[in-house]
Coordinates of C-alpha atoms in Angstrom, one line a residue:
M1097 CA 41.7 29.0 44.2
S1098 CA 39.5 31.8 45.5
W1099 CA 39.0 35.3 44.2
G1100 CA 38.5 36.5 47.8
S1101 CA 42.0 35.5 48.8
E1102 CA 43.9 35.8 45.6
L1103 CA 42.2 38.9 44.2
W1104 CA 41.5 40.9 47.4
D1105 CA 42.9 44.0 45.9
Q1106 CA 41.4 43.7 42.3
F1107 CA 38.0 45.1 42.9
D1108 CA 38.0 47.3 39.7
N1109 CA 39.4 44.5 37.5
L1110 CA 36.8 42.1 38.7
E1111 CA 34.1 44.6 38.0
K1112 CA 35.4 44.9 34.4
H1113 CA 35.8 41.1 34.0
T1114 CA 32.2 40.3 35.1
Q1115 CA 30.9 43.0 32.8
W1116 CA 32.8 41.4 30.0
G1117 CA 31.3 38.0 30.9
I1118 CA 27.8 39.3 30.6
E1119 CA 28.7 40.8 27.2
V1120 CA 30.0 37.4 26.0
L1121 CA 26.7 35.9 27.1
E1122 CA 24.7 38.5 25.2
K1123 CA 27.0 38.0 22.2
Y1124 CA 26.2 34.3 22.2
I1125 CA 22.5 35.0 22.5
K1126 CA 22.7 37.3 19.5
F1127 CA 24.5 34.6 17.5
V1128 CA 21.8 32.0 18.3
K1129 CA 19.0 34.5 17.4
E1130 CA 20.6 35.2 14.0
R1131 CA 21.0 31.4 13.4
A1132 CA 17.3 30.9 14.2
E1133 CA 16.4 33.7 11.7
I1134 CA 18.6 32.0 9.1
E1135 CA 16.9 28.7 9.7
I1136 CA 13.4 30.2 9.4
S1137 CA 14.4 32.1 6.2
Y1138 CA 15.9 28.9 4.8
A1139 CA 12.8 26.9 5.6
K1140 CA 10.7 29.6 3.9
Q1141 CA 12.8 29.5 0.8
L1142 CA 12.7 25.7 0.7
R1143 CA 8.9 25.8 1.0
N1144 CA 8.6 28.4 -1.8
L1145 CA 11.0 26.4 -4.0
S1146 CA 8.9 23.3 -3.4
K1147 CA 5.7 25.2 -4.2
K1148 CA 7.2 26.7 -7.3
Y1149 CA 7.8 23.4 -8.9
Q1150 CA 4.5 21.8 -7.8
P1151 CA 2.4 21.0 -10.9
K1152 CA -0.5 23.4 -11.5
K1153 CA -4.0 21.9 -11.2
N1154 CA -5.7 21.0 -14.5
S1155 CA -2.5 21.6 -16.4
K1156 CA -0.3 19.4 -18.6
E1157 CA 2.2 19.1 -15.8
E1158 CA -0.4 17.3 -13.6
E1159 CA -1.0 14.8 -16.4
E1160 CA 2.7 14.1 -16.6
N1161 CA 2.7 12.9 -13.0
K1162 CA 1.7 9.4 -14.2
Y1163 CA 5.3 8.8 -15.2
S1164 CA 7.4 7.3 -12.4
S1165 CA 10.2 9.8 -12.8
C1166 CA 7.7 12.7 -12.4
K1167 CA 6.3 10.9 -9.4
A1168 CA 9.8 10.6 -7.9
F1169 CA 10.3 14.3 -8.5
Q1170 CA 7.0 15.1 -6.8
S1171 CA 8.0 12.9 -3.9
T1172 CA 11.2 14.8 -3.7
L1173 CA 9.3 18.1 -3.5
H1174 CA 7.0 16.7 -0.8
E1175 CA 10.0 15.5 1.2
M1176 CA 11.8 18.9 0.8
N1177 CA 8.6 20.5 2.2
D1178 CA 9.0 18.2 5.3
Y1179 CA 12.7 18.9 5.3
A1180 CA 11.9 22.6 5.5
G1181 CA 9.6 21.9 8.4
Q1182 CA 12.5 20.5 10.4
H1183 CA 14.5 23.7 9.9
E1184 CA 11.5 25.6 11.3
V1185 CA 11.6 23.2 14.3
I1186 CA 15.3 24.1 14.7
S1187 CA 14.5 27.8 14.6
E1188 CA 11.6 27.5 17.1
N1189 CA 13.6 25.3 19.6
M1190 CA 16.6 27.6 19.5
S1191 CA 14.4 30.6 20.1
S1192 CA 12.6 29.0 23.0
Q1193 CA 15.3 26.9 24.6
I1194 CA 18.3 29.1 24.2
T1195 CA 17.5 32.7 23.2
A1196 CA 14.5 33.2 25.6
E1197 CA 16.1 31.3 28.5
L1198 CA 19.5 33.0 28.3
S1199 CA 17.8 36.4 27.9
R1200 CA 16.0 35.9 31.2
Y1201 CA 19.3 34.6 32.8
V1202 CA 21.2 37.6 31.6
Q1203 CA 18.8 39.9 33.4
E1204 CA 19.2 37.8 36.6
V1205 CA 23.0 37.9 36.3
K1206 CA 23.0 41.7 35.8
Q1207 CA 20.9 42.2 38.9
E1208 CA 23.0 39.8 41.0
R1209 CA 26.3 41.4 39.8
K1210 CA 24.8 44.9 40.6
S1211 CA 23.9 43.8 44.1
H1212 CA 27.3 42.3 44.8
F1213 CA 29.3 45.3 43.7
H1214 CA 26.9 47.6 45.5
D1215 CA 27.7 45.7 48.7
G1216 CA 31.4 45.9 47.9
R1217 CA 31.3 49.6 47.5
K1218 CA 29.5 50.0 50.8
I1219 CA 32.2 48.0 52.5
Q1220 CA 34.9 50.0 50.9
Q1221 CA 33.2 53.2 51.9
H1222 CA 33.0 51.9 55.5
I1223 CA 36.7 51.1 55.7
E1224 CA 37.5 54.4 54.2
T1225 CA 35.4 56.1 56.9
C1226 CA 37.2 54.1 59.6
W1227 CA 40.5 55.2 58.1
K1228 CA 39.5 58.8 58.1
Q1229 CA 38.4 58.6 61.8
L1230 CA 41.7 57.0 62.7
E1231 CA 43.6 59.7 60.9
A1232 CA 41.5 62.4 62.6
S1233 CA 42.1 61.0 66.1
K1234 CA 45.8 60.6 65.2
R1235 CA 46.1 64.3 64.2
R1236 CA 44.2 65.4 67.3
F1237 CA 46.5 63.4 69.5
E1238 CA 49.5 64.8 67.7
R1239 CA 48.1 68.4 68.1
D1240 CA 47.3 67.9 71.8
C1241 CA 50.8 66.6 72.4
K1242 CA 52.3 69.6 70.8
E1243 CA 50.0 71.9 72.8
A1244 CA 51.0 70.1 76.0
D1245 CA 54.7 70.5 75.2
R1246 CA 54.3 74.2 74.5
A1247 CA 52.3 74.7 77.7
Q1248 CA 55.0 72.8 79.7
Q1249 CA 57.7 75.0 78.2
Y1250 CA 55.8 78.2 78.9
F1251 CA 55.3 77.1 82.6
E1252 CA 59.0 76.4 82.9
R1253 CA 59.8 79.9 81.6
M1254 CA 57.3 81.5 83.9
D1255 CA 58.6 79.5 86.9
A1256 CA 62.3 80.6 86.2
D1257 CA 61.4 84.2 85.7
L1258 CA 61.7 86.1 89.1
N1259 CA 59.7 89.0 87.8
V1260 CA 56.6 86.9 87.3
T1261 CA 54.2 86.7 90.1
K1262 CA 53.3 83.5 91.8
A1263 CA 49.8 83.7 90.5
D1264 CA 50.9 83.7 86.9
V1265 CA 53.2 80.8 87.6
E1266 CA 50.4 78.8 89.1
K1267 CA 48.2 79.7 86.2
A1268 CA 50.9 78.5 83.7
R1269 CA 51.3 75.3 85.7
Q1270 CA 47.6 74.5 85.7
Q1271 CA 47.5 75.2 81.9
A1272 CA 50.4 72.8 81.4
Q1273 CA 48.6 70.1 83.4
L1274 CA 45.4 70.6 81.4
R1275 CA 47.3 70.3 78.2
H1276 CA 49.0 67.1 79.4
Q1277 CA 45.6 65.7 80.3
M1278 CA 44.2 66.5 76.9
A1279 CA 47.1 64.8 75.3
E1280 CA 46.6 61.8 77.4
D1281 CA 42.9 61.7 76.4
S1282 CA 43.7 62.1 72.7
K1283 CA 46.2 59.3 73.1
G1284 CA 43.5 57.1 74.5
D1285 CA 41.1 58.1 71.7
Y1286 CA 43.7 57.4 69.1
S1287 CA 44.5 54.0 70.6
V1288 CA 40.8 53.0 70.5
S1289 CA 40.4 54.3 66.9
L1290 CA 43.5 52.4 65.9
Q1291 CA 42.3 49.2 67.4
K1292 CA 38.8 49.6 65.8
F1293 CA 40.3 50.3 62.4
N1294 CA 42.6 47.4 62.6
H1295 CA 39.6 45.2 63.4
E1296 CA 37.5 46.7 60.6
Q1297 CA 40.4 46.3 58.2
H1298 CA 40.9 42.7 59.1
E1299 CA 37.1 42.0 58.7
H1300 CA 37.2 43.9 55.4
Y1301 CA 40.1 42.0 53.8
Y1302 CA 39.6 38.6 55.4
T1303 CA 35.8 38.3 55.7
Q1304 CA 33.6 40.8 53.9
I1305 CA 35.5 41.3 50.6
P1306 CA 36.3 37.6 50.2
N1307 CA 32.6 36.8 50.7
I1308 CA 31.6 39.3 48.0
F1309 CA 34.3 38.2 45.6
Q1310 CA 33.4 34.5 46.3
K1311 CA 29.8 35.3 45.3
L1312 CA 31.1 37.0 42.2
Q1313 CA 33.2 34.0 41.4
E1314 CA 30.3 31.7 41.8
M1315 CA 28.2 33.9 39.6
E1316 CA 30.8 33.9 36.9
E1317 CA 31.4 30.2 37.1
K1318 CA 27.6 29.7 36.8
R1319 CA 27.5 31.9 33.8
I1320 CA 30.3 29.8 32.2
V1321 CA 28.5 26.6 33.0
R1322 CA 25.3 28.0 31.5
I1323 CA 27.0 28.9 28.3
G1324 CA 28.4 25.4 28.1
E1325 CA 24.9 23.9 28.6
S1326 CA 23.4 26.2 26.0
I1327 CA 26.1 25.2 23.4
K1328 CA 25.3 21.6 24.2
T1329 CA 21.6 22.3 23.7
Y1330 CA 22.5 24.1 20.5
A1331 CA 24.0 20.9 19.2
E1332 CA 21.2 18.7 20.6
I1333 CA 18.5 20.8 18.8
D1334 CA 20.2 20.0 15.5
R1335 CA 20.7 16.4 16.5
Q1336 CA 17.1 15.9 17.3
V1337 CA 15.9 16.6 13.8
I1338 CA 18.6 14.5 12.1
P1339 CA 16.5 11.3 12.2
I1340 CA 13.5 13.0 10.7
I1341 CA 15.7 14.7 8.0
G1342 CA 17.2 11.3 7.4
K1343 CA 13.7 9.9 6.8
C1344 CA 13.1 12.7 4.3
L1345 CA 16.3 11.8 2.5
D1346 CA 15.4 8.1 2.7
G1347 CA 12.0 9.0 1.1
I1348 CA 13.8 10.8 -1.7
T1349 CA 16.1 7.8 -2.2
K1350 CA 13.1 5.4 -2.1
A1351 CA 11.3 7.6 -4.7
A1352 CA 14.4 7.5 -6.9
E1353 CA 14.6 3.7 -6.6
G1354 CA 10.9 3.5 -7.5
I1355 CA 11.6 5.0 -11.0
D1356 CA 10.7 2.3 -13.6
Q1357 CA 11.9 3.2 -17.0
Q1358 CA 10.1 0.4 -18.7
Q1359 CA 6.8 1.4 -17.2
D1360 CA 7.4 5.0 -18.3
S1361 CA 8.1 3.7 -21.8
R1362 CA 4.8 1.8 -21.7
L1363 CA 3.0 4.9 -20.6
V1364 CA 4.5 6.8 -23.5
I1365 CA 3.1 4.1 -25.9
E1366 CA -0.3 4.4 -24.3
A1367 CA -0.2 8.2 -24.5
F1368 CA 0.8 8.6 -28.1
K1369 CA 0.0 5.3 -29.8
S1370 CA -2.1 6.0 -32.9
G1371 CA -3.1 2.4 -33.9
F1372 CA -2.0 2.9 -37.5
E1373 CA 0.1 0.4 -39.3
P1374 CA 3.6 1.4 -40.5
P1375 CA 3.8 2.4 -44.2
G1376 CA 4.6 -0.3 -46.7
D1377 CA 7.7 -0.4 -48.9
V1378 CA 7.9 2.0 -51.8
E1379 CA 7.9 0.2 -55.1
F1380 CA 10.6 0.7 -57.7
E1381 CA 9.3 2.6 -60.7
D1382 CA 11.2 2.3 -63.9
Y1383 CA 11.3 5.4 -66.0
T1384 CA 13.3 3.8 -68.9
Q1385 CA 10.0 2.8 -70.6
P1386 CA 6.6 4.3 -70.6
M1387 CA 4.4 3.0 -67.8
K1388 CA 0.8 3.3 -67.3
R1389 CA -0.3 4.2 -63.8
T1390 CA -2.0 1.4 -62.0
I1391 CA -5.3 2.5 -60.6
S1392 CA -5.4 2.6 -56.8
D1393 CA -7.8 0.2 -55.3
T1394 CA -8.6 2.9 -52.7
S1395 CA -9.3 5.7 -55.2
L1396 CA -12.7 7.3 -54.8
T1397 CA -12.9 7.5 -58.6
T1398 CA -12.3 3.8 -59.2
S1399 CA -15.3 1.7 -59.9
K1400 CA -15.2 -1.9 -58.6
S1401 CA -17.0 -3.1 -61.7
D1402 CA -14.4 -1.5 -64.0
G1403 CA -11.3 -3.6 -64.0
K1404 CA -9.4 -1.4 -66.4
S1405 CA -8.5 2.2 -66.4
E1406 CA -7.7 4.7 -69.1
A1407 CA -4.1 5.8 -69.3
K1408 CA -3.4 9.4 -69.8
P1409 CA 0.1 10.0 -71.0
G1410 CA 1.9 13.0 -69.9
G1411 CA -0.1 13.2 -66.7
K1412 CA 2.0 13.6 -63.6
S1413 CA 1.6 13.5 -59.9
R1414 CA 4.0 14.5 -57.2
G1415 CA 5.4 11.9 -54.8
K1416 CA 5.3 13.2 -51.3
L1417 CA 8.1 12.3 -48.9
W1418 CA 6.7 13.1 -45.5
P1419 CA 8.0 14.5 -43.1
F1420 CA 10.5 16.3 -45.3
I1421 CA 8.0 18.4 -47.2
K1422 CA 7.4 21.5 -45.2
K1423 CA 5.3 23.8 -47.4
N1424 CA 2.1 21.9 -47.4
K1425 CA 2.1 20.8 -43.8
L1426 CA -1.2 22.3 -42.6
S1427 CA -2.1 22.4 -39.0
L1428 CA -5.9 22.9 -39.0
K1429 CA -7.1 23.7 -35.5
L1430 CA -10.8 23.6 -35.6
G1431 CA -12.8 25.3 -32.9
T1432 CA -14.7 22.1 -32.0
S1433 CA -13.7 18.5 -32.5
P1434 CA -16.2 15.9 -33.7
E1435 CA -18.3 14.4 -31.0
D1436 CA -17.1 10.8 -31.8
F1437 CA -13.4 12.0 -31.8
S1438 CA -13.1 10.7 -35.4
N1439 CA -10.4 13.3 -36.0
L1440 CA -8.1 11.3 -33.7
P1441 CA -6.0 8.2 -34.6
P1442 CA -7.7 4.9 -33.7
E1443 CA -5.8 4.2 -30.5
Q1444 CA -6.2 7.8 -29.2
R1445 CA -9.8 7.8 -30.3
R1446 CA -10.4 4.6 -28.3
K1447 CA -8.8 6.2 -25.2
K1448 CA -10.9 9.3 -25.5
L1449 CA -14.1 7.3 -26.0
Q1450 CA -13.3 5.1 -23.1
Q1451 CA -12.6 8.2 -20.9
K1452 CA -15.9 9.7 -22.0
V1453 CA -17.8 6.5 -21.3
D1454 CA -16.2 6.3 -17.8
E1455 CA -17.2 9.9 -17.1
L1456 CA -20.8 9.3 -18.3
N1457 CA -21.1 6.2 -16.2
K1458 CA -19.7 8.1 -13.2
D1459 CA -22.2 10.9 -13.7
L1460 CA -25.0 8.3 -14.2
Q1461 CA -24.1 6.6 -11.0
K1462 CA -24.3 9.9 -9.1
E1463 CA -27.7 10.5 -10.5
L1464 CA -28.9 7.0 -9.6
D1465 CA -27.6 7.4 -6.1
Q1466 CA -29.4 10.8 -5.8
R1467 CA -32.6 9.2 -7.1
D1468 CA -32.4 6.4 -4.6
A1469 CA -31.7 8.9 -1.8
L1470 CA -34.7 11.0 -2.8
T1471 CA -36.9 7.9 -3.0
K1472 CA -35.9 6.9 0.5
M1473 CA -36.5 10.4 1.7
K1474 CA -39.9 10.4 0.0
D1475 CA -40.8 7.2 1.9
V1476 CA -39.7 8.7 5.2
Y1477 CA -41.7 11.9 4.6
S1478 CA -44.7 9.8 3.6
K1479 CA -44.6 7.8 6.8
N1480 CA -43.6 10.8 8.9
P1481 CA -45.2 14.0 7.5
Q1482 CA -43.9 16.0 10.4
M1483 CA -40.3 15.5 9.1
G1484 CA -40.9 17.0 5.7
D1485 CA -43.2 17.4 2.6
A1486 CA -43.1 14.4 0.2
A1487 CA -44.5 16.6 -2.6
S1488 CA -41.3 18.7 -2.6
V1489 CA -39.4 15.5 -3.4
D1490 CA -41.8 14.5 -6.2
Q1491 CA -40.9 17.7 -8.0
K1492 CA -37.2 16.7 -8.2
L1493 CA -37.6 13.1 -9.1
P1494 CA -38.8 13.7 -12.8
E1495 CA -35.9 16.0 -13.4
I1496 CA -33.5 13.3 -12.1
E1497 CA -35.2 10.6 -14.2
Q1498 CA -34.7 12.8 -17.3
N1499 CA -31.0 13.3 -16.5
I1500 CA -30.6 9.5 -16.0
E1501 CA -32.3 8.8 -19.4
K1502 CA -30.2 11.4 -21.1
L1503 CA -27.0 10.1 -19.6
R1504 CA -27.9 6.5 -20.5
L1505 CA -28.5 7.4 -24.1
E1506 CA -25.3 9.4 -24.2
A1507 CA -23.4 6.5 -22.7
Q1508 CA -24.9 4.0 -25.2
K1509 CA -23.9 6.3 -28.1
F1510 CA -20.3 6.5 -26.9
E1511 CA -20.2 2.8 -26.1
G1512 CA -21.4 2.1 -29.7
W1513 CA -18.6 4.2 -31.1
L1514 CA -16.1 2.5 -28.7
A1515 CA -17.2 -0.9 -29.7
E1516 CA -16.8 0.1 -33.4
V1517 CA -13.3 1.3 -32.8
E1518 CA -12.3 -1.7 -30.6
G1519 CA -13.6 -4.1 -33.3
R1520 CA -11.7 -2.2 -36.0
L1521 CA -8.3 -1.8 -34.4
P1522 CA -7.0 -5.4 -34.9
T1523 CA -7.8 -5.4 -38.6
R1524 CA -5.0 -4.5 -41.1
N1525 CA -5.6 -3.0 -44.5
D1526 CA -3.8 -5.1 -47.1
N1527 CA -2.9 -2.1 -49.2
S1528 CA 0.3 -0.4 -48.3
R1529 CA -0.5 3.0 -46.8
R1530 CA 1.7 6.0 -46.0
Q1531 CA 0.4 7.4 -42.7
S1532 CA 1.2 10.1 -40.4
E1533 CA 3.7 9.5 -37.6
V1534 CA 2.0 12.1 -35.5
Y1535 CA -1.7 11.1 -35.9
E1536 CA -4.3 11.0 -38.6
A1537 CA -8.1 11.4 -38.5
Q1538 CA -9.4 8.0 -39.5
N1539 CA -13.0 7.4 -40.4
N1540 CA -13.6 4.0 -42.2
S1541 CA -17.0 5.0 -43.5
T1542 CA -17.1 4.3 -47.3
V1543 CA -18.9 6.3 -49.9
N1544 CA -19.5 3.7 -52.7
N1545 CA -15.8 2.9 -52.8
N1546 CA -12.9 2.5 -50.3
C1547 CA -11.5 5.9 -49.6
A1548 CA -7.7 6.3 -49.8
Q1549 CA -6.4 7.8 -46.6
D1550 CA -2.8 8.3 -47.8
R1551 CA -2.6 12.0 -48.1
E1552 CA -1.9 15.2 -46.1
S1553 CA -5.1 16.4 -44.5
P1554 CA -6.1 19.6 -42.6
D1555 CA -5.5 18.0 -39.2
G1556 CA -1.8 17.4 -39.9
S1557 CA -2.0 13.7 -41.2
Y1558 CA -0.3 12.7 -44.4
T1559 CA -1.8 10.8 -47.3
E1560 CA -0.8 10.2 -50.9
D1561 CA -3.3 11.0 -53.6
Q1562 CA -3.3 9.2 -56.9
S1563 CA -5.6 10.1 -59.7
Q1564 CA -7.0 7.4 -62.0
E1565 CA -5.8 9.0 -65.2
T1566 CA -2.4 10.2 -64.1
E1567 CA 0.8 8.4 -64.6
V1568 CA 3.0 7.8 -61.5
K1569 CA 5.9 10.1 -61.5
V1570 CA 8.2 10.4 -58.5
T1571 CA 9.8 13.8 -58.0
P1572 CA 13.5 13.9 -57.2
T1573 CA 14.5 13.8 -53.6
E1574 CA 16.6 16.9 -53.8
F1575 CA 15.0 19.6 -51.6
D1576 CA 16.2 23.1 -50.7
D1577 CA 16.4 24.4 -47.2
E1578 CA 12.8 25.5 -47.1
F1579 CA 11.3 22.6 -49.1
D1580 CA 9.4 25.0 -51.3
D1581 CA 10.1 23.4 -54.7
E1582 CA 7.0 21.1 -54.8
E1583 CA 5.0 21.0 -57.9
P1584 CA 1.3 22.0 -57.6
L1585 CA -1.3 19.2 -57.4
P1586 CA -3.1 18.6 -60.6
T1587 CA -6.8 19.4 -60.9
I1588 CA -9.0 16.3 -60.6
G1589 CA -12.4 17.9 -60.9
T1590 CA -14.6 20.9 -60.0
C1591 CA -16.9 21.7 -57.1
K1592 CA -19.8 24.1 -56.4
A1593 CA -20.2 25.7 -53.0
L1594 CA -23.6 24.9 -51.5
Y1595 CA -23.1 27.2 -48.5
P1596 CA -20.8 30.0 -47.6
F1597 CA -17.7 29.0 -45.5
E1598 CA -15.5 31.6 -43.7
G1599 CA -12.3 29.6 -43.6
Q1600 CA -10.9 31.3 -40.5
N1601 CA -8.6 28.5 -39.4
E1602 CA -5.2 27.8 -40.7
G1603 CA -5.2 25.6 -43.9
T1604 CA -8.8 26.4 -44.8
I1605 CA -10.1 28.7 -47.6
A1606 CA -13.1 30.9 -47.6
V1607 CA -15.8 30.3 -50.3
E1608 CA -19.1 32.0 -51.2
E1609 CA -22.3 30.2 -51.9
G1610 CA -22.6 29.2 -55.6
E1611 CA -18.8 29.7 -56.2
V1612 CA -17.2 27.1 -58.6
L1613 CA -13.7 26.0 -57.8
S1614 CA -11.1 23.4 -58.8
V1615 CA -10.8 20.2 -56.8
I1616 CA -7.2 19.0 -56.3
E1617 CA -7.7 16.4 -53.5
E1618 CA -10.8 14.5 -52.9
D1619 CA -12.3 13.6 -49.5
K1620 CA -10.4 10.6 -48.1
G1621 CA -12.8 10.0 -45.2
D1622 CA -12.0 12.9 -42.8
G1623 CA -14.7 15.2 -44.1
W1624 CA -12.5 17.7 -45.9
T1625 CA -11.9 18.4 -49.6
R1626 CA -8.9 20.4 -50.9
I1627 CA -9.7 23.0 -53.5
R1628 CA -7.9 25.7 -55.5
R1629 CA -8.9 29.2 -56.7
N1630 CA -7.0 31.0 -59.4
E1631 CA -4.0 28.6 -59.5
D1632 CA -2.4 30.4 -56.5
E1633 CA -4.9 30.1 -53.6
E1634 CA -5.8 26.7 -52.2
G1635 CA -7.1 25.2 -49.0
Y1636 CA -9.6 22.9 -47.4
V1637 CA -13.4 23.2 -47.1
P1638 CA -15.8 20.8 -45.4
T1639 CA -17.0 18.2 -48.0
S1640 CA -20.6 18.7 -46.8
Y1641 CA -20.4 22.4 -47.9
V1642 CA -19.6 21.6 -51.6
E1643 CA -21.0 19.5 -54.5
V1644 CA -18.1 17.7 -56.2
Y1645 CA -17.9 16.9 -59.8
L1646 CA -14.8 14.7 -60.7
D1647 CA -13.1 14.6 -64.0
R1648 CA -14.9 12.9 -66.9
N1649 CA -12.6 9.9 -66.8
A1650 CA -14.0 9.0 -63.5
K1651 CA -17.0 6.7 -63.9
G1652 CA -19.9 8.9 -62.9
A1653 CA -19.7 12.1 -61.0
M1654 CA -19.5 11.8 -57.2
T1655 CA -21.6 14.2 -55.2
Y1656 CA -20.9 15.1 -51.6
I1657 CA -23.9 16.7 -50.0

């Protein structure tokens, strides 16, 4: 099947069809270009999404990455970033291998098509010119024949007329002969023109036009093949990244399979373990008969030498049922924590101290390495003065030695605290204690007696205070919605402020120097004493800021200075 033989008379339709073919090619190029833009936009959105959920440096999210589930999520974000990279590859390959190549090819096809149809129009113009020449020679032959016929008729009339002279007849005869000769010549010209036109027409429809149409057919078929190859490339570009995308998905699956719930649970224990022992059982207290309150072995007002305590009928103390009591939960956020982290629970304190020791040892090792490097540099400069001045190194060495000594002393100090905590953690207090489930500042230093730690302190821990002379009285366990029905703590003594205290933090109270206030909770080892002013204003003050005088029933007045 050939366009030249089958479509010899469809020049205009072929011109429209080939133009449509180029438009289809351009339409496909536009489609691929928009697909590449979608891929690059999708890749950008994936990268932004991955970046959005990346943990911020030096934030709590970064600390949470120790959990396997968080690590799996971070691996997923990393793999999604690589996944986005493959979509960028798709966009780049489609732009270079399809869009750019086909754009150049379209320009070539347009030029080729233009050239073929230009040649076709020239051929058509030539055959039209030949046809016009043939028509002109035909009309001339026809005109000459008519002229010769009229001249012959005129000669015959002149010859038959007796009144016409012989000269006129001869002249008419010669004119008739001339016209016949001209008709014969026109006939010959017309015959030649006709033969020439037939030859040109045969060449036009059987040689020239078929050649041009054949080239157009080849051009169109090549265009179709090129589109097919481009579509195949379109699919191959996607197929090439499938293995890498599969690896990204395999990485996500592997990260998910690497989640260890038991390990995460152990990490939670390590992160939040306080080291406290659970509270003991609450003893049954019989209110059907008068009972004397047993003096707590851990009370600061109890003397070890005094085996009996004075009972004070009518005294009462509230029984706290943490964590249900809401009113007196004080969250004291001090500006600076103690250097030895004594405000933390034992296990958390041990971790902080261990972390501090590791940091100090790391800094110490850096200083030692720097000292060794400067020492070697000094030896080199001493042996080779041209390389540098050894005196400049001597100026830095004393400073480094001071830093080393300072870091060593600091490390020894924290190691001592760490050894103290690690040696204390296995021991268990025989007395039942109610302790915070969050964490409690624990300091085991004793001031003449064991300090009871079962109370609610400014840092959020809970303790239960019992006075020597009060009778145990458990309040009913019926609380309202806001838990505001607690009875106020009884006064157990007085105190005098040695220094002014601003009390800017939540849970504290401001005092002036020399001010006398009531003591309602003694210091249980965390460095804070709870006081009251005017029966309606109470809070905590540092124990070192006040001089405490306990009630007369306590054996001797205890003084905190």
